[in-house]
């Protein structure tokens, strides 16, 4: 029973995408990636620091596909430039587009995000934009030709989970492209909930890399995403206000 | 000699030095490198033919944790 995640022209058997921020060491990161089963891992681009060991080597060892991101960009121009640098560095047209609006919330700047997405789609990129849980903005991004939309469940690194599940459901209904919950996940049940609400995948970093035991949490996330996906497809029972006996009648003897 | 600003640090280069020649002088990860000169991306295929000028701002970037 294949239930693959299709992004652009590529199929993934894992619906968990891992960020690399927050890991205390490359060894911890490598173990977490392996335990998570993730096949797609997002990386930032920074000025070379030859004093630190190579992240690239670790990621190549893990055999994961790289998803360059534009983390730390505050304007469309900066994000587009960073995306182009990422394409050069990693030889991929894929980009996790982040255009941050303010430092305190790290939430996206919708105006700059739309501008950057339009330009990158026109440039031939496979654009995966980090967005808010606003269904209208998500539809605009999808209409521009983004390969998926990636709404935040809560601010990056907050671990608050999905603060507005209803919005996420509305967003899910608003677009036909894949929806990837990106940011806010705190623990495994948050990831399962995202999938139960109809998301196609979950992208997380801090919940794993900053957990007391990142490897164990990575395994928990792997299972949570699978469980949530299965539950979403299985169809939950309706919520009732009163009990409904699972065994009708009463015993007679 | 010319001076370029490499990742915010002045560095001497020979006149007409190319991006590829500059990179070959640096200790860099084997893969995952991107270069911008004066804010413009220099594509990998142009590294051997892109000559640096005195005062150019060169950024050399590589994969980092984040996002």
XYZ file of C-alpha atoms in Angstrom:
320
model
C 0.000 0.000 0.000
C 1.930 2.980 -1.276
C 0.895 6.327 0.110
C 3.500 8.653 -1.285
C 3.941 12.370 -0.810
C 4.287 13.970 -4.225
C 6.054 17.326 -4.382
C 6.521 18.744 -7.865
C 7.640 15.640 -9.808
C 9.131 13.730 -6.890
C 7.598 11.091 -4.628
C 8.577 10.635 -1.011
C 7.585 7.724 1.219
C 8.267 9.841 4.336
C 5.907 12.680 5.159
C 8.263 14.175 7.706
C 10.628 16.903 6.539
C 13.395 17.928 8.884
C 14.955 21.316 9.523
C 18.564 21.438 10.683
C 18.460 24.428 13.035
C 19.090 24.082 16.748
C 21.104 20.853 16.827
C 23.850 20.922 19.454
C 26.231 18.955 17.247
C 26.409 17.458 13.783
C 26.481 13.996 15.344
C 23.205 14.693 17.184
C 21.751 15.997 13.937
C 22.851 12.947 11.970
C 21.323 10.558 14.484
C 18.080 12.540 14.514
C 17.849 12.550 10.715
C 18.346 8.799 10.584
C 15.790 8.172 13.367
C 13.250 10.496 11.744
C 13.262 8.627 8.452
C 13.103 12.005 6.698
C 14.076 12.039 3.027
C 14.021 15.790 2.604
C 16.078 18.072 4.841
C 16.230 21.839 4.695
C 19.501 23.786 4.978
C 20.414 27.437 5.242
C 23.190 29.251 3.422
C 25.751 31.293 5.348
C 29.225 32.689 4.804
C 31.709 29.846 4.921
C 33.177 29.059 8.271
C 35.978 26.630 7.569
C 36.559 26.074 11.283
C 33.390 23.988 11.629
C 32.983 20.500 10.203
C 30.984 20.159 7.034
C 27.240 19.892 7.306
C 27.202 18.764 3.686
C 29.169 15.620 4.488
C 26.681 14.652 7.183
C 23.711 15.201 4.904
C 25.322 13.277 2.069
C 25.981 10.389 4.447
C 22.299 10.396 5.421
C 21.354 10.162 1.745
C 18.697 12.856 2.057
C 17.592 15.291 -0.578
C 18.496 18.899 0.239
C 15.955 21.679 0.398
C 17.802 25.027 0.499
C 15.957 27.706 2.439
C 16.018 31.480 2.644
C 16.025 31.628 6.447
C 16.948 35.044 7.774
C 15.681 37.005 4.757
C 13.423 39.980 5.415
C 12.800 41.251 1.886
C 11.756 39.671 -1.401
C 14.976 40.851 -3.042
C 17.111 39.234 -0.351
C 15.117 35.990 -0.482
C 15.323 35.749 -4.286
C 19.078 36.325 -4.162
C 19.497 33.700 -1.448
C 17.377 31.230 -3.420
C 19.624 31.746 -6.446
C 22.721 31.205 -4.313
C 21.126 28.033 -2.938
C 20.524 26.808 -6.461
C 24.198 27.326 -7.244
C 25.435 25.754 -4.042
C 23.258 22.670 -4.007
C 22.337 22.196 -7.652
C 18.609 22.135 -7.027
C 15.742 24.352 -8.166
C 13.837 23.619 -4.973
C 13.592 26.300 -2.329
C 11.885 26.644 1.008
C 10.944 30.295 0.720
C 11.039 32.209 3.991
C 10.525 35.950 4.075
C 10.340 36.977 7.693
C 8.289 39.981 8.774
C 9.607 40.644 12.239
C 12.146 39.309 14.620
C 9.825 38.825 17.579
C 7.302 36.520 15.888
C 9.368 35.338 12.901
C 6.064 35.220 11.052
C 6.083 35.734 7.270
C 5.751 39.140 5.624
C 2.819 38.386 3.308
C 3.540 41.224 0.867
C 7.226 40.387 0.400
C 6.423 36.661 0.343
C 4.024 37.025 -2.589
C 6.549 39.183 -4.448
C 9.361 36.685 -3.944
C 7.193 33.662 -4.777
C 6.064 35.201 -8.070
C 9.626 35.997 -9.086
C 11.002 32.576 -8.149
C 8.199 30.671 -9.888
C 8.895 32.758 -13.003
C 12.589 31.865 -12.600
C 11.737 28.155 -12.749
C 12.103 27.352 -9.058
C 10.021 24.738 -7.238
C 8.784 27.072 -4.525
C 7.705 25.824 -1.102
C 6.702 28.949 0.811
C 6.557 29.235 4.596
C 3.308 31.108 5.158
C 0.729 31.877 7.842
C -2.412 29.835 8.474
C -4.403 32.380 6.413
C -6.378 30.395 3.786
C -6.628 33.386 1.446
C -2.876 34.001 1.384
C -2.313 30.266 0.880
C -4.626 30.313 -2.133
C -2.760 33.295 -3.579
C 0.523 31.407 -3.243
C -0.955 28.274 -4.796
C -2.408 30.316 -7.660
C 1.058 31.755 -8.337
C 2.282 28.232 -8.995
C 3.928 27.282 -5.713
C 4.478 23.520 -5.441
C 3.041 23.422 -1.912
C 2.109 25.816 0.871
C 3.694 25.576 4.287
C 1.611 27.241 6.998
C 2.941 27.844 10.505
C 1.021 26.121 13.274
C 2.572 28.609 15.710
C 5.656 30.858 15.624
C 8.961 29.179 14.693
C 10.592 27.481 17.651
C 7.688 28.254 20.003
C 6.575 24.644 20.422
C 3.001 25.872 20.901
C 1.606 23.334 18.460
C -1.300 24.233 16.207
C -2.831 27.297 17.807
C -5.689 27.616 15.301
C -6.733 24.183 14.041
C -9.847 25.637 12.436
C -7.792 27.944 10.222
C -5.649 25.036 9.194
C -8.758 23.101 8.135
C -9.986 26.103 6.145
C -6.569 26.431 4.511
C -6.632 22.746 3.622
C -9.971 23.263 1.874
C -8.727 26.400 0.099
C -5.924 24.802 -1.930
C -5.426 21.624 -3.929
C -1.616 21.640 -3.735
C 0.133 19.827 -0.873
C -0.064 21.496 2.546
C 2.973 21.099 4.793
C 2.670 22.198 8.408
C 5.868 24.155 8.997
C 6.736 25.594 12.417
C 5.279 25.514 15.886
C 5.367 21.776 16.529
C 6.267 21.001 20.150
C 5.700 17.292 20.518
C 4.494 14.209 18.686
C 0.768 14.799 19.234
C 1.077 18.182 17.465
C 2.497 16.453 14.393
C -0.250 13.820 14.483
C -2.901 16.535 14.778
C -1.484 18.364 11.757
C -1.838 15.217 9.706
C -5.334 14.508 11.081
C -6.361 18.014 10.014
C -5.462 17.081 6.449
C -1.880 18.241 6.038
C 0.179 16.217 3.574
C 3.410 16.492 5.532
C 5.043 18.118 8.545
C 8.281 20.105 8.606
C 9.909 20.568 11.989
C 13.307 21.235 13.505
C 13.382 22.607 17.055
C 10.936 20.029 18.418
C 13.555 17.411 17.612
C 16.888 19.212 17.762
C 16.118 20.943 21.082
C 14.427 17.942 22.730
C 16.262 16.404 25.668
C 16.769 13.301 23.548
C 16.671 14.399 19.893
C 17.060 10.875 18.494
C 14.117 9.564 20.530
C 11.969 12.561 19.626
C 12.834 12.115 15.949
C 11.543 8.552 16.151
C 8.413 9.788 17.948
C 7.785 12.322 15.163
C 8.271 9.676 12.508
C 5.555 7.544 14.101
C 3.283 10.498 14.873
C 3.215 11.595 11.236
C 2.441 8.048 10.103
C -0.285 7.665 12.760
C -1.867 11.018 11.933
C -1.880 10.246 8.223
C -3.459 6.827 8.767
C -6.099 8.318 11.074
C -6.935 11.076 8.605
C -7.489 8.511 5.880
C -9.335 6.076 8.147
C -11.999 8.653 9.059
C -12.620 9.416 12.708
C -15.925 8.706 14.461
C -18.193 11.701 14.955
C -18.048 13.571 18.261
C -21.190 12.937 20.350
C -22.372 14.738 23.453
C -23.557 11.500 25.075
C -22.131 8.047 25.459
C -22.803 5.423 22.855
C -22.373 1.899 24.215
C -20.016 -0.174 22.162
C -21.956 -3.275 23.257
C -25.699 -2.601 23.128
C -28.181 -4.356 25.467
C -27.320 -5.859 28.859
C -25.979 -9.191 29.897
C -28.440 -11.954 30.762
C -27.561 -15.075 32.647
C 48.090 43.540 -6.075
C 44.399 44.229 -5.848
C 42.334 44.092 -2.703
C 38.928 42.393 -2.567
C 36.666 42.183 0.449
C 36.141 38.459 1.057
C 33.332 37.834 3.559
C 34.022 41.237 5.120
C 37.789 40.692 5.345
C 40.212 42.467 2.975
C 42.340 40.060 0.954
C 45.083 40.569 -1.605
C 44.537 39.040 -5.022
C 46.626 39.194 -8.168
C 45.264 41.498 -10.868
C 42.627 39.766 -12.984
C 42.357 36.850 -10.572
C 39.275 34.776 -11.329
C 36.669 33.566 -8.871
C 37.809 29.983 -9.519
C 41.421 30.934 -8.718
C 40.361 32.645 -5.506
C 38.327 29.624 -4.400
C 41.270 27.324 -5.095
C 43.317 29.292 -2.532
C 40.723 28.752 0.189
C 40.099 25.699 2.338
C 36.500 24.956 1.469
C 34.025 22.102 1.739
C 34.131 20.037 -1.441
C 30.500 20.688 -2.300
C 27.747 23.147 -1.480
C 29.507 26.413 -2.268
C 27.947 29.535 -3.776
C 29.598 32.831 -4.676
C 28.288 36.366 -5.003
C 30.330 39.352 -6.187
C 28.998 42.792 -5.277
C 25.673 41.202 -4.349
C 25.236 39.388 -7.666
C 25.292 35.606 -7.902
C 28.189 34.274 -9.982
C 27.065 31.008 -11.493
C 29.335 28.016 -11.109
C 30.033 27.831 -14.834
C 31.271 31.441 -14.782
C 33.768 30.978 -11.949
C 36.751 30.370 -14.293
C 36.026 33.434 -16.430
C 34.764 35.955 -13.862
C 37.689 38.285 -13.113
C 37.788 40.139 -9.820
C 38.357 43.876 -9.721
C 39.993 45.983 -7.067
C 37.480 46.651 -4.298
C 35.038 43.874 -5.240
C 32.953 42.515 -2.392
C 33.104 38.732 -2.606
C 30.856 36.485 -0.567
C 31.515 32.763 -0.363
C 28.672 30.806 1.200
C 28.037 27.233 2.168
C 25.473 25.019 3.866
C 24.612 25.931 7.439
C 22.144 24.590 9.974
C 18.857 26.457 10.026
C 15.402 26.991 8.676
